Short mmCIF file of C-alpha atoms and ligand atoms in Angstrom, two decimals:
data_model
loop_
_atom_site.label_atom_id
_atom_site.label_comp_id
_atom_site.label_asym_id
_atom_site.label_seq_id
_atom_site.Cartn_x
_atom_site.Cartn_y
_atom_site.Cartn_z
CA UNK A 18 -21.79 34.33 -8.68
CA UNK A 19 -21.77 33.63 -12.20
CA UNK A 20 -17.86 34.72 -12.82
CA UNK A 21 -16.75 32.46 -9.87
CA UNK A 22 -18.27 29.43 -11.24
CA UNK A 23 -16.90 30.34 -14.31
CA UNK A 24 -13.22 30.59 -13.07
CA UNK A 25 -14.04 27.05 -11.30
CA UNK A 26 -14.33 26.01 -14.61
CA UNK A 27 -11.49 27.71 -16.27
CA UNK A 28 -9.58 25.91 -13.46
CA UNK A 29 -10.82 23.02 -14.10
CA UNK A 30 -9.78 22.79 -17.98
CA UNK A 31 -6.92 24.20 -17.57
CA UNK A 32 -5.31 21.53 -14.81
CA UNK A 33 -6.80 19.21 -17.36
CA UNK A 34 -5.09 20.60 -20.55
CA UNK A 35 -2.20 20.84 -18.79
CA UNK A 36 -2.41 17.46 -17.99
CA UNK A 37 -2.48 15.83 -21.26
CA UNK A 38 0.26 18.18 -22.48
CA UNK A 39 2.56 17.07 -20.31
CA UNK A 40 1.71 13.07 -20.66
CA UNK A 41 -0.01 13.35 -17.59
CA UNK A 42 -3.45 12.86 -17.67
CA UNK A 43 -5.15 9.36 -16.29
CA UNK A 44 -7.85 7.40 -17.19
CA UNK A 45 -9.45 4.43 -15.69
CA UNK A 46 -8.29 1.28 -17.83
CA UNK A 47 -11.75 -0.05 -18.89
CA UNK A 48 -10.56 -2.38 -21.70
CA UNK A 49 -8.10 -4.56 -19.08
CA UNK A 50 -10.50 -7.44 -19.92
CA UNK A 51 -8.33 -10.27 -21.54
CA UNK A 52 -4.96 -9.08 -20.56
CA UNK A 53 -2.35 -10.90 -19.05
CA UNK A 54 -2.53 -9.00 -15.51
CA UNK A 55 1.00 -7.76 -13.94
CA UNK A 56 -0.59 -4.99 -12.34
CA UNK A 57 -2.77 -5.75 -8.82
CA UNK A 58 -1.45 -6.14 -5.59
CA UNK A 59 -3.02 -9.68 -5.24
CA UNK A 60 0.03 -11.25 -4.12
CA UNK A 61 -0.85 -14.60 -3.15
CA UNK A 62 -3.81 -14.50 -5.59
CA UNK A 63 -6.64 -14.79 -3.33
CA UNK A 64 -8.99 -12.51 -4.59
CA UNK A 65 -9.82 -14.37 -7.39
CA UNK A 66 -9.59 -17.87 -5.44
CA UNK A 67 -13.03 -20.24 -5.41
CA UNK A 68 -13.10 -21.38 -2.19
CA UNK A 69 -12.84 -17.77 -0.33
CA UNK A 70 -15.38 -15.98 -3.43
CA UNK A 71 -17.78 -19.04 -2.22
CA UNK A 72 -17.25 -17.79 1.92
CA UNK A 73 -18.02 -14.19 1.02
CA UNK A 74 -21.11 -14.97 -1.08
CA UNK A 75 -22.30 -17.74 1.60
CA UNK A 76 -21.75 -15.11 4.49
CA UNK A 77 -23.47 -12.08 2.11
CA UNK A 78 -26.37 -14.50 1.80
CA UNK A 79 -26.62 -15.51 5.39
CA UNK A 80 -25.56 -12.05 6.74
CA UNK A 81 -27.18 -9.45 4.65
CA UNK A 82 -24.86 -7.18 2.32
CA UNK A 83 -24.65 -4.29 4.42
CA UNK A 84 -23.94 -3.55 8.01
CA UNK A 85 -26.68 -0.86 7.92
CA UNK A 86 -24.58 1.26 10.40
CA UNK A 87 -21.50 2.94 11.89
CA UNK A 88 -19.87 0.20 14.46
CA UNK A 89 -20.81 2.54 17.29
CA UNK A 90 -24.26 2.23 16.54
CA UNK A 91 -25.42 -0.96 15.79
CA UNK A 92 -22.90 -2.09 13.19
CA UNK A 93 -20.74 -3.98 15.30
CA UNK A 94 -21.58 -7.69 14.83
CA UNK A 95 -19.94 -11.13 15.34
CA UNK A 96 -17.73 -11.21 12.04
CA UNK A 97 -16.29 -7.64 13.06
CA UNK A 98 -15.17 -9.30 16.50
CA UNK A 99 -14.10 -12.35 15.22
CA UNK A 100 -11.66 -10.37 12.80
CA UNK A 101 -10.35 -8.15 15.12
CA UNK A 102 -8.72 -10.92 17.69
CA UNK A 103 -7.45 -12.83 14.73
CA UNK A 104 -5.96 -9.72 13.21
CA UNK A 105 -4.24 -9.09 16.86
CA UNK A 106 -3.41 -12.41 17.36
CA UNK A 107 -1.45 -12.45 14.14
CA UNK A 108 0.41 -9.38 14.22
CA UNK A 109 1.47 -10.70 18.13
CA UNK A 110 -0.99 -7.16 19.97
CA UNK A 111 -3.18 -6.95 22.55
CA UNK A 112 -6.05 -5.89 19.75
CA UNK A 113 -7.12 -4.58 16.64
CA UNK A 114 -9.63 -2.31 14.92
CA UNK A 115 -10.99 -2.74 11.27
CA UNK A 116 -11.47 0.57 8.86
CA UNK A 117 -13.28 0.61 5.82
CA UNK A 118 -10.27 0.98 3.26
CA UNK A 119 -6.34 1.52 4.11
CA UNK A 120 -6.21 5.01 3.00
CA UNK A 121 -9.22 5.13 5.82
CA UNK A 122 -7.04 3.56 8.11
CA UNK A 123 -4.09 5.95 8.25
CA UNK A 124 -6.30 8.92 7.87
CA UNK A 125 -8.27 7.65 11.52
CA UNK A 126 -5.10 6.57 13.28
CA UNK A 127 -2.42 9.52 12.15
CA UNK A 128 -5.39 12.27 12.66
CA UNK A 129 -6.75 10.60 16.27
CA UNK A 130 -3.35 10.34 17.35
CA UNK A 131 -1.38 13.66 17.14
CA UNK A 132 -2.32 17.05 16.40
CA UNK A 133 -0.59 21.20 16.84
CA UNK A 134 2.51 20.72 18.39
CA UNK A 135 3.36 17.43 18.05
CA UNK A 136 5.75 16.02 15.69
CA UNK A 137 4.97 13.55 12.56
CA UNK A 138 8.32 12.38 10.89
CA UNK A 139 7.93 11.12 7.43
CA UNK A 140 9.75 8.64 5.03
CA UNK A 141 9.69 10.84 1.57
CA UNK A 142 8.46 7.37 -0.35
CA UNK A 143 5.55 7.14 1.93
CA UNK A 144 1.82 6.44 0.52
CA UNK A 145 -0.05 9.40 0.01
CA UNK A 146 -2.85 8.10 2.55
CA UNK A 147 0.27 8.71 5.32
CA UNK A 148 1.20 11.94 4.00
CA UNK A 149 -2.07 13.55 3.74
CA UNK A 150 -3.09 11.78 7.04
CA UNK A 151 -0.57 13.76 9.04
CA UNK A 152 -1.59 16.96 6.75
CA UNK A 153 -5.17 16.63 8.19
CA UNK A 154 -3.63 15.79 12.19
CA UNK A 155 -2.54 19.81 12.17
CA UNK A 156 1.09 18.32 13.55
CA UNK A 157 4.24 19.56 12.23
CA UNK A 158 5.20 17.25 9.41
CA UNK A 159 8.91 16.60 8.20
CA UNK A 160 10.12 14.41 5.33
CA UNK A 161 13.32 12.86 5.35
CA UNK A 162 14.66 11.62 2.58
CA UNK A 163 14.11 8.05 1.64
CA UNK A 164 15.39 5.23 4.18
CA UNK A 165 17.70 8.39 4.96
CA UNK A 166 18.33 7.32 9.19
CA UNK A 167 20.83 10.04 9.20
CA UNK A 168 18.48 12.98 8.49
CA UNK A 169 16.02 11.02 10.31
CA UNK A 170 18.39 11.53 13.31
CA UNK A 171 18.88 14.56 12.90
CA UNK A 172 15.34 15.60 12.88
CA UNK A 173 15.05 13.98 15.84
CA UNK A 174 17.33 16.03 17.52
CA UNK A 175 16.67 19.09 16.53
CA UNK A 176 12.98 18.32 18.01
CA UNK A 177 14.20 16.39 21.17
CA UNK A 178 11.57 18.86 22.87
CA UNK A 179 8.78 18.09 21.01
CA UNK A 180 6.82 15.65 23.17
CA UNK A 181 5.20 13.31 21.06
CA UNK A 182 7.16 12.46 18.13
CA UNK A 183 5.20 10.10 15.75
CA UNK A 184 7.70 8.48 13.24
CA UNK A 185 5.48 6.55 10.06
CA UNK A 186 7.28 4.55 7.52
CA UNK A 187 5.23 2.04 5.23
CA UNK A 188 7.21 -1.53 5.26
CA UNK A 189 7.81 -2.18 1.73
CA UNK A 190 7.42 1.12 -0.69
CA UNK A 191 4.23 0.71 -2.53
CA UNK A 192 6.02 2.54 -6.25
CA UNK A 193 9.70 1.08 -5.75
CA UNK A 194 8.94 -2.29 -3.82
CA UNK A 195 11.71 -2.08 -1.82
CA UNK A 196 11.80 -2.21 2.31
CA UNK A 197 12.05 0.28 5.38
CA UNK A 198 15.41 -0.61 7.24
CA UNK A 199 12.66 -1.53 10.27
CA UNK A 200 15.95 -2.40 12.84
CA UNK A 201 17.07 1.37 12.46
CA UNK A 202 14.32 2.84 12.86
CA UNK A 203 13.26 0.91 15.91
CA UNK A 204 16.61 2.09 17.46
CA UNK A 205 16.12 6.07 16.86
CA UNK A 206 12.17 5.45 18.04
CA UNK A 207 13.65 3.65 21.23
CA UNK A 208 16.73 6.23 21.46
CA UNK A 209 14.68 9.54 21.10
CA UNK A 210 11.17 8.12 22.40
CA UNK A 211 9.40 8.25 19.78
CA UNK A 212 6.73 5.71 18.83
CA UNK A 213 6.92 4.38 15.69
CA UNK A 214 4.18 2.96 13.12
CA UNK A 215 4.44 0.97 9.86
CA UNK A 216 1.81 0.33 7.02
CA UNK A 217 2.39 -3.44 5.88
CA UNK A 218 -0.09 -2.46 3.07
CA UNK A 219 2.49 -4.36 0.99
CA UNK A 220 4.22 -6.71 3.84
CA UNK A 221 0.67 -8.17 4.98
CA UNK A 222 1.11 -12.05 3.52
CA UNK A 223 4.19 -11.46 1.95
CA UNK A 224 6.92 -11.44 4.30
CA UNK A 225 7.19 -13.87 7.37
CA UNK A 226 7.03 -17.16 7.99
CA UNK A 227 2.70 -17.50 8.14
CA UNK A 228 2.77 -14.04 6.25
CA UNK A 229 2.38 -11.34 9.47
CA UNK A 230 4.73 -8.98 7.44
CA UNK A 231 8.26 -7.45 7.42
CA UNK A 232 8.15 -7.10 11.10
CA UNK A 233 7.89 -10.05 12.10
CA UNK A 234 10.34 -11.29 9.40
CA UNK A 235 13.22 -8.72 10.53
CA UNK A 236 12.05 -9.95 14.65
CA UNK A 237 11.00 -6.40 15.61
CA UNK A 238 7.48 -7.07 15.66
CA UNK A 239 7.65 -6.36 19.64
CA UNK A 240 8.61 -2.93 18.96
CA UNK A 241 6.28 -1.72 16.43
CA UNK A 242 3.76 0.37 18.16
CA UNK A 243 1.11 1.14 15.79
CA UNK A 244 1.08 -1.63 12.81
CA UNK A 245 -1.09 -1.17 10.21
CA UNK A 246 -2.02 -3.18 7.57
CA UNK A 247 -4.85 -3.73 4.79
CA UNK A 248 -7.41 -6.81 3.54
CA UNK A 249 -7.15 -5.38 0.39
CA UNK A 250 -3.86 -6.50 -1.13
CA UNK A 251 -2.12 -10.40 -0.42
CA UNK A 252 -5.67 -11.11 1.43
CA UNK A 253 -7.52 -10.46 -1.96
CA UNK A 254 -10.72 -8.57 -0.63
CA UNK A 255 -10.85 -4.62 0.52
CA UNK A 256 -10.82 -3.05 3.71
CA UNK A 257 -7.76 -1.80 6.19
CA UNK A 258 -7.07 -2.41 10.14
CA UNK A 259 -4.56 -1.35 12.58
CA UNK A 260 -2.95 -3.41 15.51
CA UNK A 261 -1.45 -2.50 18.62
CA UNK A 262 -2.18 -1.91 22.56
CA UNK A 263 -5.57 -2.35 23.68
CA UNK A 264 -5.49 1.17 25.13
CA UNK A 265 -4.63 2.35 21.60
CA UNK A 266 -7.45 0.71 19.98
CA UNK A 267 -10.10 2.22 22.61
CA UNK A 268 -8.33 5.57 21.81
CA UNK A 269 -9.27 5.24 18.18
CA UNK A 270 -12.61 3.58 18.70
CA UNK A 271 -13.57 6.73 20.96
CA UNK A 272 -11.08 9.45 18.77
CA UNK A 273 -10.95 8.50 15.11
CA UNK A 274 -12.73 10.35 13.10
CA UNK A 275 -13.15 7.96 10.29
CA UNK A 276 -13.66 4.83 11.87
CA UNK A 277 -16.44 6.78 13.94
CA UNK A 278 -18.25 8.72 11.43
CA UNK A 279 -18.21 5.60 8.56
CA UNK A 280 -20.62 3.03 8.64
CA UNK A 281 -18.90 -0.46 9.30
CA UNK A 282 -18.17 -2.78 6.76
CA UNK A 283 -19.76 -5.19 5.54
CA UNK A 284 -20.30 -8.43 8.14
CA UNK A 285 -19.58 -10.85 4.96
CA UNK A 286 -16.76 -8.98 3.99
CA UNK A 287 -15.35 -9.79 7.66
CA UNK A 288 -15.97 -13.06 7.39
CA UNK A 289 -14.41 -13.59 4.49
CA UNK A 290 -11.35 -11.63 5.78
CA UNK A 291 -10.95 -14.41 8.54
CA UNK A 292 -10.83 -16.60 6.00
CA UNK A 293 -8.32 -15.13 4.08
CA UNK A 294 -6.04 -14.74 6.70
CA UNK A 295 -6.80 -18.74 7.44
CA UNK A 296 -5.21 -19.21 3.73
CA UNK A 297 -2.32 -16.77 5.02
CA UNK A 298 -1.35 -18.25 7.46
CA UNK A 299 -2.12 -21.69 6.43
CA UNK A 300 -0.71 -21.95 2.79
CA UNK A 301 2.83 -21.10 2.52
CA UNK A 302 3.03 -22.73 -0.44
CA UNK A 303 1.96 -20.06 -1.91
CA UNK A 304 4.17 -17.77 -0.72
CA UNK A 305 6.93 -19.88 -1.35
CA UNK A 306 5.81 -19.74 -5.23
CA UNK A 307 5.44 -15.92 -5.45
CA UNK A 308 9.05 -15.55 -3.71
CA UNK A 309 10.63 -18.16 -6.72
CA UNK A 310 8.47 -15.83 -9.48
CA UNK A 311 10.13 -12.80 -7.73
CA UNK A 312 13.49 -14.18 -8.03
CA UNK A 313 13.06 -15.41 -11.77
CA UNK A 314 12.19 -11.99 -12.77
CA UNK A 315 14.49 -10.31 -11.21
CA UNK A 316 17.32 -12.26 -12.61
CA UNK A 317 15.60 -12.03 -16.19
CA UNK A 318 15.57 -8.09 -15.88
CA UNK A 319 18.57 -7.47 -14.65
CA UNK A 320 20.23 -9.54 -17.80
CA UNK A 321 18.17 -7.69 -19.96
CA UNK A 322 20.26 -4.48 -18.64
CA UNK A 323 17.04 -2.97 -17.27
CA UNK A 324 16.96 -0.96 -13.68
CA UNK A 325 14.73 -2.23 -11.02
CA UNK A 326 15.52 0.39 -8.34
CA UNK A 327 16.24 -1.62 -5.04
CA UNK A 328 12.88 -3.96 -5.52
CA UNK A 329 13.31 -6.55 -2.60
CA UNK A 330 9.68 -7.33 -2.97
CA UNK A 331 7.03 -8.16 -5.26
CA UNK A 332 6.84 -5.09 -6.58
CA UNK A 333 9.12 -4.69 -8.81
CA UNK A 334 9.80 -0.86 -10.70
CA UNK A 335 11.27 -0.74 -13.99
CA UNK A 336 12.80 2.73 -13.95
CA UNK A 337 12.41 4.64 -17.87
CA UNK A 338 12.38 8.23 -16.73
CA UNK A 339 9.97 10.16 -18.85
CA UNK A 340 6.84 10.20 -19.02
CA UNK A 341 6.50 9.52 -22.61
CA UNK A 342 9.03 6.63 -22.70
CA UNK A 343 7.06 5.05 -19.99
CA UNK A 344 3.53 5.16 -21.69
CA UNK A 345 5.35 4.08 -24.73
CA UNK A 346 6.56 0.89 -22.90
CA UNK A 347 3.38 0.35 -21.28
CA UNK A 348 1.27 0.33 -24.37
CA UNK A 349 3.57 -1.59 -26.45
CA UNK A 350 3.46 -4.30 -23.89
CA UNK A 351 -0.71 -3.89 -23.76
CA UNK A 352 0.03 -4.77 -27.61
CA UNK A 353 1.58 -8.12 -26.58
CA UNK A 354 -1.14 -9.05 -24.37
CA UNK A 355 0.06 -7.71 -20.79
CA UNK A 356 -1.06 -5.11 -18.47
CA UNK A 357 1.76 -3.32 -16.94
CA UNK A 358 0.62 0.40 -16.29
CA UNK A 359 3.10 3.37 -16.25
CA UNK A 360 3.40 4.81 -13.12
CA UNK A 361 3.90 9.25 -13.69
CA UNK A 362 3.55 11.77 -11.64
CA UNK A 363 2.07 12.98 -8.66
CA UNK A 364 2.42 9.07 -7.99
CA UNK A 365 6.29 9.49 -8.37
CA UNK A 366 8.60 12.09 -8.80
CA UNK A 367 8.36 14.05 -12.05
CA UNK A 368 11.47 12.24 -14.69
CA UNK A 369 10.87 9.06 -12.44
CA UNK A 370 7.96 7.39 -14.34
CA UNK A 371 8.43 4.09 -14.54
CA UNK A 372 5.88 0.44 -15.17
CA UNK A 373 5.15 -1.21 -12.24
CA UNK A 374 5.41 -5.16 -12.74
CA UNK A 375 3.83 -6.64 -9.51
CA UNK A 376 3.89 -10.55 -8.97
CA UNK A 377 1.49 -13.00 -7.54
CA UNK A 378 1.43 -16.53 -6.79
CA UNK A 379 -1.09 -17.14 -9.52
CA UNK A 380 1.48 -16.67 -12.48
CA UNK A 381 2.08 -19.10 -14.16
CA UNK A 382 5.30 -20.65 -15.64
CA UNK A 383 3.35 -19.86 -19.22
CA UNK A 384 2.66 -16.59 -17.94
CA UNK A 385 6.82 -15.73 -17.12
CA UNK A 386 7.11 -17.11 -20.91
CA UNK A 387 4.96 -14.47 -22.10
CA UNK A 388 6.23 -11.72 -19.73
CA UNK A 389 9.64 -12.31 -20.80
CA UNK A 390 9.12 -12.20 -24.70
CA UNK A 391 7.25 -8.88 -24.44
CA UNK A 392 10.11 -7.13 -22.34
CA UNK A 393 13.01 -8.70 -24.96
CA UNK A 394 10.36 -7.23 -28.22
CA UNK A 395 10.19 -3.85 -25.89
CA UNK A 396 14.05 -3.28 -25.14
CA UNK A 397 14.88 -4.56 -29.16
CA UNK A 398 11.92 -1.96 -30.48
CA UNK A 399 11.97 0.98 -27.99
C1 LIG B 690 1.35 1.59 1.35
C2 LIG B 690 -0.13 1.72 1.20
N1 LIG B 690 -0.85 2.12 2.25
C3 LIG B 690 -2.18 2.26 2.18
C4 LIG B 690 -2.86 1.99 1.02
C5 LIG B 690 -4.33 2.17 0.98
O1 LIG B 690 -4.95 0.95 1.17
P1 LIG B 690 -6.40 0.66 0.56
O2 LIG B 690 -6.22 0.40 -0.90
O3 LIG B 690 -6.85 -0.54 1.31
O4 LIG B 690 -7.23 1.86 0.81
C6 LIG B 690 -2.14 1.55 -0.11
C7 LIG B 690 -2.75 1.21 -1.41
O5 LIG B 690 -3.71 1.49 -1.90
C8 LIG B 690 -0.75 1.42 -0.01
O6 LIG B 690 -0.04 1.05 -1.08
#
């Protein structure tokens, strides 16, 4: 007894040592106070906006702070409802289903959804939630390799007698910020009958005209079978949901693990998700300011000589390599006032680390001024 704990132990200090050695070792970012923030995925910056913090904190009051319960039980209330057919209605399905979290999301839909013998088919950029969620199904996974349609067709081949073929891309790549060529892959799904599900994690608000994602903004909405998407990033507040055919959605409310076995969340926190999407939908404006921020940036990186990957999005990677270099960059621009974190590995590949600047509507033009001086000190000094 007592050796085994010690080797847990041992283990532990070792992945830990090892860690630090090789630039690798995380820590939360406590001191963020005060910095000039390049770093959430608050796109349209709602989460921070007075009218929707004063909704939530009404709805808390009136509501209580907790649903007390898993939806099955008794945590199902009006707010929950009321989401769900907005949610629908605004990714164009017959229904929806709210999680607790994203990374809950795909865990409950990939897991419900296919198990041994079935077939998962996997963009290699994919979040981790996706990759572990088909890890925990007990399907056969296979990674192509990024936006790769040829090995994706391939794969498909090869498996042409598998019978349930589940291929899962996200829309835009949460590390690189570029996008899934959606068109393609609805063509193989359709071609080799597969179905085929996106996470608009990072599409939610962002792309389309009232913000329903990449989908709709490439017209393929129709033939997205499973889309999933989160509250927590362009609507500013926490919380994931999936949208799709009404039989799907009993499936999972009778099959998913983790939408069963989780209490529900919060009945403000739905309310206040309705409301979100109400600014969504109803404030292009600010869209149409994070898309002219994108565009600025862009232009101002790429004359500084800097790579951005393929970033067709707000998030926008600025590629450095090793580990070191990136940390380097990243603190020297925490000296100038910003918060840019380095991005290392597992989170991408090893000799890929890069910062990740992400954009929201809430920059301002004094902000850009101050973003751009730190990047010209950074490339003169570094
Ligand atoms: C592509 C993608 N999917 C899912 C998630 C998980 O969502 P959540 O943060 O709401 O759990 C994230 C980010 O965290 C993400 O980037």
């Amino acid at each position: 007894m007592e050796t085994r704990t010690h080797a847990f132990w041992q283990h532990i200090d070792q992945r830990l040592e090892t860690a630090r050695r090789d630039s690798l070792y995380r820590e939360m970012p406590h001191d963020a106070e005060g910095l000039l923030n390049f770093a959430d995925n608050d796109y349209l910056g709602l989460a921070r906006e007075e009218r929707l913090s004063k909704v939530f904190a009404d709805a808390v009051r009136q509501q209580g702070a907790g649903a007390g319960a898993a939806r099955l039980i008794l945590g199902t209330q009006g707010a929950h409802m009321r989401l769900e057919k907005e949610l629908a209605a605004f990714k164009s399905k017959e229904a929806a289903l709210v999680y607790g979290s994203g990374y809950a999301a795909n865990l409950g839909i990939v897991s419900a959804l296919v198990g041994e013998g079935d077939l998962v088919l996997e963009d290699k950029l994919n979040h981790a939630s996706l990759i572990d969620a088909a890890r925990l199904s007990g399907a056969e996974m296979r990674v192509y390799p990024h936006k790769n349609m040829k090995r994706l067709e391939e794969l498909l081949q090869t498996h042409q007698h598998v019978e349930k073929k589940l291929i899962i891309t996200d829309s835009v790549f949460s590390m690189d910020g570029d996008v899934a060529p959606l068109k393609e892959l609805v063509a193989l799904k359709n071609k080799y009958g597969a179905l085929l599900m996106i996470d608009e994690a990072h599409g939610t608000g962002v792309f389309g005209e009232n913000g329903e994602g990449l989908a709709a903004a490439e017209g393929v909405e129709a033939d997205i079978d499973i889309a999933m998407g989160t509250l927590s990033k362009a609507l500013g507040l926490f919380g994931g949901f999936v949208a799709g055919r009404k039989a799907l959605i009993n499936y999972l409310i009778n099959f998913s693990r983790p939408f069963i076995f989780a209490t529900a969340p919060p009945p403000g926190l739905m309310t206040a998700g309705s409301y979100a999407l109400g600014l969504v939908r109803q404030e292009p404006e600010r869209r149409r300011r994070l898309w002219e921020i994108v565009k600025r940036v862009q232009a101002f990186l790429s004359d500084l000589g800097l790579e951005t990957s393929e970033s067709a999005s707000p998030i926008i990677p600025i590629m450095l390599g090793k580990e070191a270099r990136a940390l380097e960059w990243a603190r020297h621009l925490r000296g100038q006032g910003l918060l840019i974190p380095a991005i290392r590995y597992p989170t991408v590949k090893k000799g890929q680390a890069r910062l990740r600047l992400t954009l929201s509507a809430r920059h301002t033009d004094k902000d850009l001024e101050v973003l751009f001086s730190a990047f010209q000190s950074a490339k003169e000094l570094l």
